[in-house]
Amino acid sequence: MKKNYPVRHFSPWVHVTNDCNLSCDYCHVEKTNDIMTGKVYDSMHRVFGELLKNDVERIFLRIAGGEPTLAFDIWGPHIHRMITDYGSDNRFKVSVLTNFIDIPDAFEGFIKANKVGLSISMDGYHDPVSMKVRHNISAFCPDPDDVMILTVITPDKYRSLPDLARYVAETGFHWKVNADYFYRGNPSPSNVITTLTECLDILEDNNYPIEDKFRFHNDVMGWGNHFCGAGINACSINTNGDMFVCQTLHGKKPFSNVCDDADHLYLLRNQSAEPVGHYRTMPDECSECDLLTLCRGDCPLHNTKERRKYLCEVKKEILPLYCMKVLRQRRNE
Amino acid sequence: MPSCPDCGMCDCDCKKTVIKTVDKATDKEFLDILNARMETLRKENTKLKNENNNLKKKLAEATKTKEEIKDELMKGFKKI
């Protein structure tokens, strides 16, 4: 059965390189020397132009890796050309997911001239990597509204999250905190709950706009009108042009390749190999949960029973706390 | 890479979803969530109390049986 509902936004991850200068143990990308080639950029340029001409109102690229800054000299000119050709009426936007450790010379000019957003990974506060990142941010002086700090709760750094909360409140950056995406069970749920409770208290005490700028975990606390867009309008393009419904599925069978002459959007929305998009499934216990409107059942691809047990314990404490804080902030406005 | 930046730009038009969709939750909707959670916690609390009472009863019964066994043994010893 054909399912080609209109698409307003198309938001692919573009993995410009699989090389990285860090080795975070939670990373889902296998570190290799693969770098996106000119042929793939040219194909993306053509495909995005056709989409904007036909079905799609806006395209939002997420430049990812590996570490994208390592290949900036290659992707920078290509993406700049796309922004020049398609970005005049705000229909083509770009953000870069980076660890912000090594910043190429021309990077700052590129980001600021093209109004490119920055999603900067920072998992702690006092460790050398986080200190280096903060140093680079302060030298860069980005617009706070264009920056999102991305934090994954890790066993070795989670204790410094309250200090990171103070930093975020002071700078006014957006802050997204992810619990472990692929289940590890460490730190324990009770430790995560205690830490996040302290972070939320700090944000509230510092009048940080929690509702607008803070998010916990995927598709949680952000009041959009959506589940995860994977399989609908989000997908991932690997360095060789292979397209996947989700960036966590690299290495599996792609649903298309951006260099092929195909209706990629149609293929994305009609794939049934993965339980996402129109083929999304949800565990029974989620559909009966009090917090479903905030949690939305979490990721359909990695929502294993083991992981759910861990995450639900955290969410059932943190999400009501979030509600209370947002209500209090609204009433104090 | 963290799994997803959840930048809020993904915008699903899927009509099959079971959850009501909102642009921004109202105060009432937040309160509904809190009330539902409170109600669940109350039910869990009642269930745990009942389980606790049942366990106490079982413990009392088990203790009694143990005493009875002890008495019987003692009687047996006396006979010997």
Short mmCIF file of C-alpha atoms in Angstrom, two decimals:
data_model
loop_
_atom_site.label_atom_id
_atom_site.label_comp_id
_atom_site.label_asym_id
_atom_site.label_seq_id
_atom_site.Cartn_x
_atom_site.Cartn_y
_atom_site.Cartn_z
CA MET A 1 0.00 0.00 0.00
CA LYS A 2 1.38 3.39 -0.92
CA LYS A 3 1.81 5.84 1.89
CA ASN A 4 2.99 9.18 0.64
CA TYR A 5 1.61 11.70 3.08
CA PRO A 6 2.84 15.28 2.58
CA VAL A 7 6.11 16.04 4.30
CA ARG A 8 6.72 19.46 5.73
CA HIS A 9 10.23 18.94 7.04
CA PHE A 10 12.99 16.65 5.96
CA SER A 11 15.76 16.25 8.48
CA PRO A 12 18.60 13.89 7.59
CA TRP A 13 21.74 13.26 9.57
CA VAL A 14 24.70 13.61 7.23
CA HIS A 15 27.71 11.62 8.39
CA VAL A 16 30.54 13.53 6.73
CA THR A 17 33.25 11.37 8.28
CA ASN A 18 33.42 8.31 10.52
CA ASP A 19 36.75 9.42 11.98
CA CYS A 20 36.82 10.97 15.45
CA ASN A 21 39.33 12.47 17.88
CA LEU A 22 37.51 10.93 20.88
CA SER A 23 36.49 7.36 21.70
CA CYS A 24 33.32 7.65 23.79
CA ASP A 25 32.20 4.16 24.72
CA TYR A 26 28.52 4.93 24.13
CA CYS A 27 29.07 6.04 20.51
CA HIS A 28 27.05 4.08 17.96
CA VAL A 29 29.37 4.92 15.04
CA GLU A 30 32.20 2.57 14.21
CA LYS A 31 35.36 4.65 13.97
CA THR A 32 36.89 4.34 10.48
CA ASN A 33 38.74 6.59 8.02
CA ASP A 34 35.69 6.84 5.75
CA ILE A 35 35.01 10.36 4.50
CA MET A 36 32.07 11.52 2.39
CA THR A 37 33.08 12.01 -1.23
CA GLY A 38 32.30 14.79 -3.74
CA LYS A 39 29.95 12.47 -5.64
CA VAL A 40 27.76 12.03 -2.55
CA TYR A 41 27.69 15.80 -1.87
CA ASP A 42 26.72 16.48 -5.50
CA SER A 43 23.95 13.88 -5.27
CA MET A 44 22.65 15.37 -2.01
CA HIS A 45 22.70 18.84 -3.59
CA ARG A 46 20.56 17.58 -6.46
CA VAL A 47 18.19 15.55 -4.24
CA PHE A 48 17.61 18.40 -1.76
CA GLY A 49 16.93 20.82 -4.63
CA GLU A 50 14.34 18.43 -6.09
CA LEU A 51 12.68 17.93 -2.70
CA LEU A 52 12.41 21.67 -2.07
CA LYS A 53 11.01 22.14 -5.56
CA ASN A 54 8.35 19.47 -5.05
CA ASP A 55 7.08 18.18 -1.70
CA VAL A 56 9.13 19.56 1.12
CA GLU A 57 8.76 22.96 2.78
CA ARG A 58 12.01 22.89 4.75
CA ILE A 59 15.16 20.84 5.01
CA PHE A 60 17.19 20.72 8.18
CA LEU A 61 20.59 19.05 7.83
CA ARG A 62 22.40 17.68 10.82
CA ILE A 63 26.08 17.46 9.99
CA ALA A 64 27.43 14.58 12.05
CA GLY A 65 30.21 12.04 12.18
CA GLY A 66 32.54 10.84 13.64
CA GLU A 67 33.70 14.32 14.39
CA PRO A 68 32.65 16.68 11.59
CA THR A 69 35.27 19.35 12.33
CA LEU A 70 37.97 16.85 11.24
CA ALA A 71 36.60 16.96 7.69
CA PHE A 72 35.45 20.59 7.61
CA ASP A 73 37.76 21.47 4.69
CA ILE A 74 35.83 18.93 2.58
CA TRP A 75 32.22 19.41 3.64
CA GLY A 76 32.41 23.15 4.38
CA PRO A 77 32.47 24.33 0.71
CA HIS A 78 29.78 21.79 -0.34
CA ILE A 79 27.39 22.72 2.47
CA HIS A 80 28.09 26.43 1.91
CA ARG A 81 27.05 25.97 -1.73
CA MET A 82 23.81 24.29 -0.62
CA ILE A 83 23.06 27.09 1.85
CA THR A 84 23.77 29.69 -0.86
CA ASP A 85 21.48 27.93 -3.35
CA TYR A 86 18.61 26.96 -1.02
CA GLY A 87 18.89 28.93 2.21
CA SER A 88 17.68 32.35 1.21
CA ASP A 89 14.11 32.00 2.52
CA ASN A 90 14.89 29.94 5.64
CA ARG A 91 13.91 26.73 3.87
CA PHE A 92 17.33 25.14 4.25
CA LYS A 93 19.01 25.08 7.64
CA VAL A 94 22.03 23.33 9.04
CA SER A 95 23.36 22.38 12.43
CA VAL A 96 26.61 20.64 13.32
CA LEU A 97 26.97 17.96 15.98
CA THR A 98 30.47 18.32 17.32
CA ASN A 99 32.63 17.63 20.34
CA PHE A 100 34.14 21.10 19.75
CA ILE A 101 37.67 20.08 20.68
CA ASP A 102 39.64 21.00 17.55
CA ILE A 103 38.17 23.94 15.70
CA PRO A 104 39.43 24.60 12.17
CA ASP A 105 40.41 28.18 11.27
CA ALA A 106 37.54 28.96 8.93
CA PHE A 107 34.91 27.17 11.04
CA GLU A 108 33.84 30.16 13.15
CA GLY A 109 33.32 32.35 10.07
CA PHE A 110 31.32 29.59 8.38
CA ILE A 111 29.07 29.01 11.40
CA LYS A 112 28.34 32.66 12.06
CA ALA A 113 27.97 33.77 8.42
CA ASN A 114 25.55 30.95 7.62
CA LYS A 115 23.66 30.99 10.95
CA VAL A 116 24.49 27.34 11.49
CA GLY A 117 23.42 25.81 14.81
CA LEU A 118 25.83 23.99 17.09
CA SER A 119 25.04 20.86 19.08
CA ILE A 120 28.05 20.44 21.33
CA SER A 121 28.75 17.22 23.23
CA MET A 122 29.73 17.75 26.86
CA ASP A 123 29.19 14.94 29.34
CA GLY A 124 30.78 16.47 32.42
CA TYR A 125 32.34 19.60 33.83
CA HIS A 126 35.71 19.04 35.56
CA ASP A 127 37.31 16.47 33.25
CA PRO A 128 39.97 17.70 30.79
CA VAL A 129 37.77 17.21 27.70
CA SER A 130 34.87 19.23 29.15
CA MET A 131 37.27 21.96 30.29
CA LYS A 132 38.76 22.19 26.79
CA VAL A 133 35.27 22.36 25.26
CA ARG A 134 34.22 25.17 27.62
CA HIS A 135 37.41 27.05 26.79
CA ASN A 136 36.67 26.75 23.06
CA ILE A 137 33.06 27.83 23.54
CA SER A 138 34.08 30.93 25.45
CA ALA A 139 36.60 31.85 22.71
CA PHE A 140 33.95 31.27 20.05
CA CYS A 141 31.23 33.41 21.73
CA PRO A 142 28.27 31.81 19.95
CA ASP A 143 24.71 33.09 20.22
CA PRO A 144 23.23 31.09 23.19
CA ASP A 145 20.05 30.41 21.25
CA ASP A 146 22.07 28.66 18.52
CA VAL A 147 23.80 26.25 20.89
CA MET A 148 22.58 23.03 22.42
CA ILE A 149 24.75 21.19 24.91
CA LEU A 150 24.31 17.44 24.47
CA THR A 151 25.03 15.36 27.54
CA VAL A 152 25.04 11.60 27.87
CA ILE A 153 24.92 10.40 31.47
CA THR A 154 28.05 8.30 31.94
CA PRO A 155 29.31 6.43 35.03
CA ASP A 156 32.57 8.40 35.20
CA LYS A 157 31.22 11.94 34.75
CA TYR A 158 27.62 12.09 35.98
CA ARG A 159 28.60 13.43 39.40
CA SER A 160 29.71 16.72 37.85
CA LEU A 161 26.37 17.32 36.12
CA PRO A 162 25.16 19.78 38.81
CA ASP A 163 28.16 21.98 37.92
CA LEU A 164 27.30 21.62 34.27
CA ALA A 165 23.73 22.67 35.14
CA ARG A 166 25.12 25.88 36.72
CA TYR A 167 27.19 26.51 33.59
CA VAL A 168 24.17 26.00 31.31
CA ALA A 169 22.00 28.26 33.47
CA GLU A 170 24.68 30.97 33.39
CA THR A 171 25.27 30.80 29.61
CA GLY A 172 21.65 30.27 28.57
CA PHE A 173 22.43 27.43 26.18
CA HIS A 174 19.85 24.77 25.40
CA TRP A 175 20.57 21.56 27.28
CA LYS A 176 19.66 18.04 26.29
CA VAL A 177 20.46 15.22 28.69
CA ASN A 178 20.38 11.63 27.47
CA ALA A 179 20.37 8.66 29.76
CA ASP A 180 22.23 5.71 28.39
CA TYR A 181 20.85 5.07 24.92
CA PHE A 182 21.96 1.47 24.66
CA TYR A 183 21.34 -0.19 28.00
CA ARG A 184 24.31 -0.49 30.35
CA GLY A 185 22.57 -0.01 33.68
CA ASN A 186 25.27 2.20 35.11
CA PRO A 187 25.04 4.60 36.96
CA SER A 188 22.15 3.16 38.92
CA PRO A 189 18.68 4.66 38.41
CA SER A 190 18.67 6.03 41.98
CA ASN A 191 21.96 7.87 41.34
CA VAL A 192 20.65 9.27 38.06
CA ILE A 193 17.44 10.41 39.79
CA THR A 194 19.34 12.13 42.61
CA THR A 195 21.69 13.89 40.17
CA LEU A 196 18.98 15.02 37.78
CA THR A 197 16.83 16.24 40.65
CA GLU A 198 19.73 18.39 41.83
CA CYS A 199 20.27 19.68 38.27
CA LEU A 200 16.60 20.63 37.87
CA ASP A 201 16.69 22.41 41.26
CA ILE A 202 19.74 24.39 40.14
CA LEU A 203 18.12 25.34 36.83
CA GLU A 204 14.96 26.49 38.61
CA ASP A 205 16.88 28.45 41.25
CA ASN A 206 18.73 30.27 38.46
CA ASN A 207 15.53 31.09 36.57
CA TYR A 208 16.61 29.00 33.60
CA PRO A 209 13.64 28.56 31.21
CA ILE A 210 13.31 24.81 31.77
CA GLU A 211 10.33 24.32 29.51
CA ASP A 212 11.94 25.99 26.51
CA LYS A 213 15.53 24.93 26.88
CA PHE A 214 15.87 21.71 28.87
CA ARG A 215 15.15 18.23 27.62
CA PHE A 216 15.68 14.84 29.15
CA HIS A 217 16.14 11.93 26.80
CA ASN A 218 14.76 11.47 23.35
CA ASP A 219 11.32 12.85 22.60
CA VAL A 220 10.81 13.71 26.22
CA MET A 221 9.81 17.09 27.56
CA GLY A 222 9.88 18.73 24.17
CA TRP A 223 6.31 19.49 23.37
CA GLY A 224 6.45 18.97 19.62
CA ASN A 225 3.61 17.36 17.72
CA HIS A 226 5.65 14.32 16.91
CA PHE A 227 7.20 11.05 17.89
CA CYS A 228 10.68 10.40 16.65
CA GLY A 229 10.74 11.37 12.97
CA ALA A 230 12.76 8.31 11.90
CA GLY A 231 11.02 6.68 8.96
CA ILE A 232 8.84 9.73 8.35
CA ASN A 233 11.05 12.72 7.73
CA ALA A 234 14.29 11.87 9.50
CA CYS A 235 16.92 9.49 8.27
CA SER A 236 20.66 9.16 8.10
CA ILE A 237 23.09 9.39 5.17
CA ASN A 238 26.39 7.58 5.62
CA THR A 239 29.70 8.64 4.07
CA ASN A 240 29.13 6.43 1.00
CA GLY A 241 25.62 7.79 0.43
CA ASP A 242 23.79 4.82 1.95
CA MET A 243 20.56 5.93 3.61
CA PHE A 244 19.22 4.43 6.85
CA VAL A 245 16.02 5.13 8.75
CA CYS A 246 18.10 5.87 11.84
CA GLN A 247 21.75 6.69 12.43
CA THR A 248 21.95 3.83 14.92
CA LEU A 249 21.34 1.31 12.12
CA HIS A 250 24.52 1.96 10.12
CA GLY A 251 25.93 -1.36 9.02
CA LYS A 252 22.49 -2.85 8.48
CA LYS A 253 20.71 -2.89 5.13
CA PRO A 254 20.14 0.66 3.79
CA PHE A 255 16.73 1.59 2.40
CA SER A 256 18.35 3.63 -0.41
CA ASN A 257 21.50 5.39 -1.57
CA VAL A 258 21.40 9.12 -2.15
CA CYS A 259 23.43 8.71 -5.38
CA ASP A 260 20.74 6.46 -6.89
CA ASP A 261 18.04 7.87 -9.11
CA ALA A 262 15.15 7.04 -6.77
CA ASP A 263 12.31 8.63 -4.78
CA HIS A 264 14.20 8.48 -1.49
CA LEU A 265 11.42 10.04 0.55
CA TYR A 266 8.93 7.49 -0.74
CA LEU A 267 11.33 4.64 0.05
CA LEU A 268 11.92 6.07 3.54
CA ARG A 269 8.25 6.29 4.38
CA ASN A 270 7.31 2.95 2.93
CA GLN A 271 10.07 0.84 4.40
CA SER A 272 8.69 -1.79 6.74
CA ALA A 273 11.93 -3.51 7.74
CA GLU A 274 12.25 -1.41 10.90
CA PRO A 275 9.44 -0.60 13.39
CA VAL A 276 9.61 3.16 12.91
CA GLY A 277 7.48 5.80 11.22
CA HIS A 278 4.17 4.41 10.01
CA TYR A 279 5.26 0.96 11.13
CA ARG A 280 6.08 2.05 14.64
CA THR A 281 5.20 -0.31 17.46
CA MET A 282 4.83 0.33 21.17
CA PRO A 283 4.88 -2.03 24.15
CA ASP A 284 1.46 -2.50 25.85
CA GLU A 285 2.77 -1.23 29.17
CA CYS A 286 3.69 2.10 27.49
CA SER A 287 0.24 2.71 26.05
CA GLU A 288 -1.22 2.43 29.57
CA CYS A 289 1.38 4.64 31.29
CA ASP A 290 0.49 7.96 32.98
CA LEU A 291 3.50 9.63 31.43
CA LEU A 292 3.02 8.59 27.84
CA THR A 293 2.28 12.12 26.64
CA LEU A 294 5.71 13.19 27.85
CA CYS A 295 7.72 10.06 27.14
CA ARG A 296 5.97 8.92 23.95
CA GLY A 297 7.14 5.38 24.51
CA ASP A 298 10.78 6.17 23.84
CA CYS A 299 12.82 4.82 20.94
CA PRO A 300 10.99 2.01 19.09
CA LEU A 301 14.27 0.55 17.79
CA HIS A 302 16.11 0.13 21.07
CA ASN A 303 13.29 -0.06 23.59
CA THR A 304 14.26 -3.44 25.01
CA LYS A 305 12.59 -4.76 28.17
CA GLU A 306 15.86 -4.47 30.11
CA ARG A 307 16.48 -0.88 29.03
CA ARG A 308 12.87 0.08 29.62
CA LYS A 309 12.99 -1.19 33.19
CA TYR A 310 16.02 1.02 33.83
CA LEU A 311 14.78 4.13 32.04
CA CYS A 312 11.18 3.96 33.27
CA GLU A 313 12.39 4.00 36.86
CA VAL A 314 14.23 7.27 36.14
CA LYS A 315 11.51 8.84 34.03
CA LYS A 316 8.75 8.12 36.56
CA GLU A 317 10.58 10.29 39.05
CA ILE A 318 12.05 12.96 36.79
CA LEU A 319 9.15 13.69 34.45
CA PRO A 320 6.64 14.60 37.22
CA LEU A 321 9.34 16.77 38.77
CA TYR A 322 9.80 18.48 35.42
CA CYS A 323 6.02 19.12 35.22
CA MET A 324 6.01 20.69 38.68
CA LYS A 325 8.92 22.97 37.89
CA VAL A 326 7.44 24.12 34.59
CA LEU A 327 4.12 24.86 36.29
CA ARG A 328 5.89 26.85 39.01
CA GLN A 329 7.90 28.83 36.44
CA ARG A 330 4.80 29.60 34.41
CA ARG A 331 3.01 30.90 37.50
CA ASN A 332 5.95 33.09 38.46
CA GLU A 333 6.14 34.71 35.04
CA MET B 1 27.85 10.91 18.68
CA PRO B 2 25.04 10.95 21.16
CA SER B 3 22.10 9.16 19.65
CA CYS B 4 19.97 12.14 18.68
CA PRO B 5 20.10 15.87 19.30
CA ASP B 6 16.31 15.96 19.33
CA CYS B 7 16.49 19.39 17.79
CA GLY B 8 12.72 19.63 17.55
CA MET B 9 12.82 20.03 13.79
CA CYS B 10 11.41 16.60 13.01
CA ASP B 11 7.73 17.10 12.43
CA CYS B 12 5.65 14.00 12.05
CA ASP B 13 2.34 14.10 10.22
CA CYS B 14 1.55 10.51 11.08
CA LYS B 15 -2.14 10.13 11.85
CA LYS B 16 -1.82 6.64 13.29
CA THR B 17 -0.47 7.78 16.62
CA VAL B 18 -2.41 6.90 19.72
CA ILE B 19 -1.38 9.91 21.75
CA LYS B 20 -3.09 13.22 21.48
CA THR B 21 -0.67 15.76 20.07
CA VAL B 22 -0.18 19.24 21.41
CA ASP B 23 2.08 22.14 20.52
CA LYS B 24 2.60 23.07 24.12
CA ALA B 25 1.04 21.50 27.18
CA THR B 26 -1.40 23.63 29.13
CA ASP B 27 -1.23 23.94 32.91
CA LYS B 28 -4.21 21.61 33.13
CA GLU B 29 -2.49 18.96 31.05
CA PHE B 30 0.57 19.08 33.29
CA LEU B 31 -1.72 18.82 36.34
CA ASP B 32 -3.53 15.87 34.76
CA ILE B 33 -0.19 14.10 34.34
CA LEU B 34 0.74 14.81 37.95
CA ASN B 35 -2.67 13.69 39.23
CA ALA B 36 -2.54 10.50 37.19
CA ARG B 37 0.92 9.77 38.56
CA MET B 38 -0.27 10.47 42.14
CA GLU B 39 -3.22 8.13 41.63
CA THR B 40 -0.89 5.38 40.35
CA LEU B 41 1.40 5.89 43.33
CA ARG B 42 -1.60 5.68 45.72
CA LYS B 43 -2.70 2.42 44.10
CA GLU B 44 0.84 1.04 44.29
CA ASN B 45 1.00 2.12 47.92
CA THR B 46 -2.28 0.34 48.75
CA LYS B 47 -1.12 -2.77 46.89
CA LEU B 48 2.19 -2.77 48.78
CA LYS B 49 0.37 -2.31 52.12
CA ASN B 50 -1.89 -5.26 51.33
CA GLU B 51 1.09 -7.36 50.32
CA ASN B 52 2.82 -6.32 53.53
CA ASN B 53 -0.22 -7.36 55.63
CA ASN B 54 -0.43 -10.69 53.82
CA LEU B 55 3.25 -11.33 54.41
CA LYS B 56 2.84 -10.46 58.11
CA LYS B 57 -0.03 -12.94 58.37
CA LYS B 58 2.00 -15.63 56.61
CA LEU B 59 4.92 -14.95 58.92
CA ALA B 60 2.66 -15.24 61.97
CA GLU B 61 1.27 -18.55 60.66
CA ALA B 62 4.73 -19.83 59.89
CA THR B 63 5.92 -18.87 63.37
CA LYS B 64 2.91 -20.61 64.96
CA THR B 65 3.57 -23.74 62.99
CA LYS B 66 7.17 -23.64 64.06
CA GLU B 67 6.09 -23.36 67.71
CA GLU B 68 3.69 -26.23 67.29
CA ILE B 69 6.39 -28.40 65.74
CA LYS B 70 8.67 -27.51 68.62
CA ASP B 71 5.97 -28.49 71.15
CA GLU B 72 5.39 -31.82 69.42
CA LEU B 73 9.08 -32.56 69.36
CA MET B 74 9.37 -31.69 73.05
CA LYS B 75 6.45 -33.99 73.84
CA GLY B 76 8.14 -36.73 71.83
CA PHE B 77 11.41 -36.23 73.71
CA LYS B 78 9.59 -36.39 77.05
CA LYS B 79 8.04 -39.73 76.05
CA ILE B 80 11.47 -41.08 75.18
#
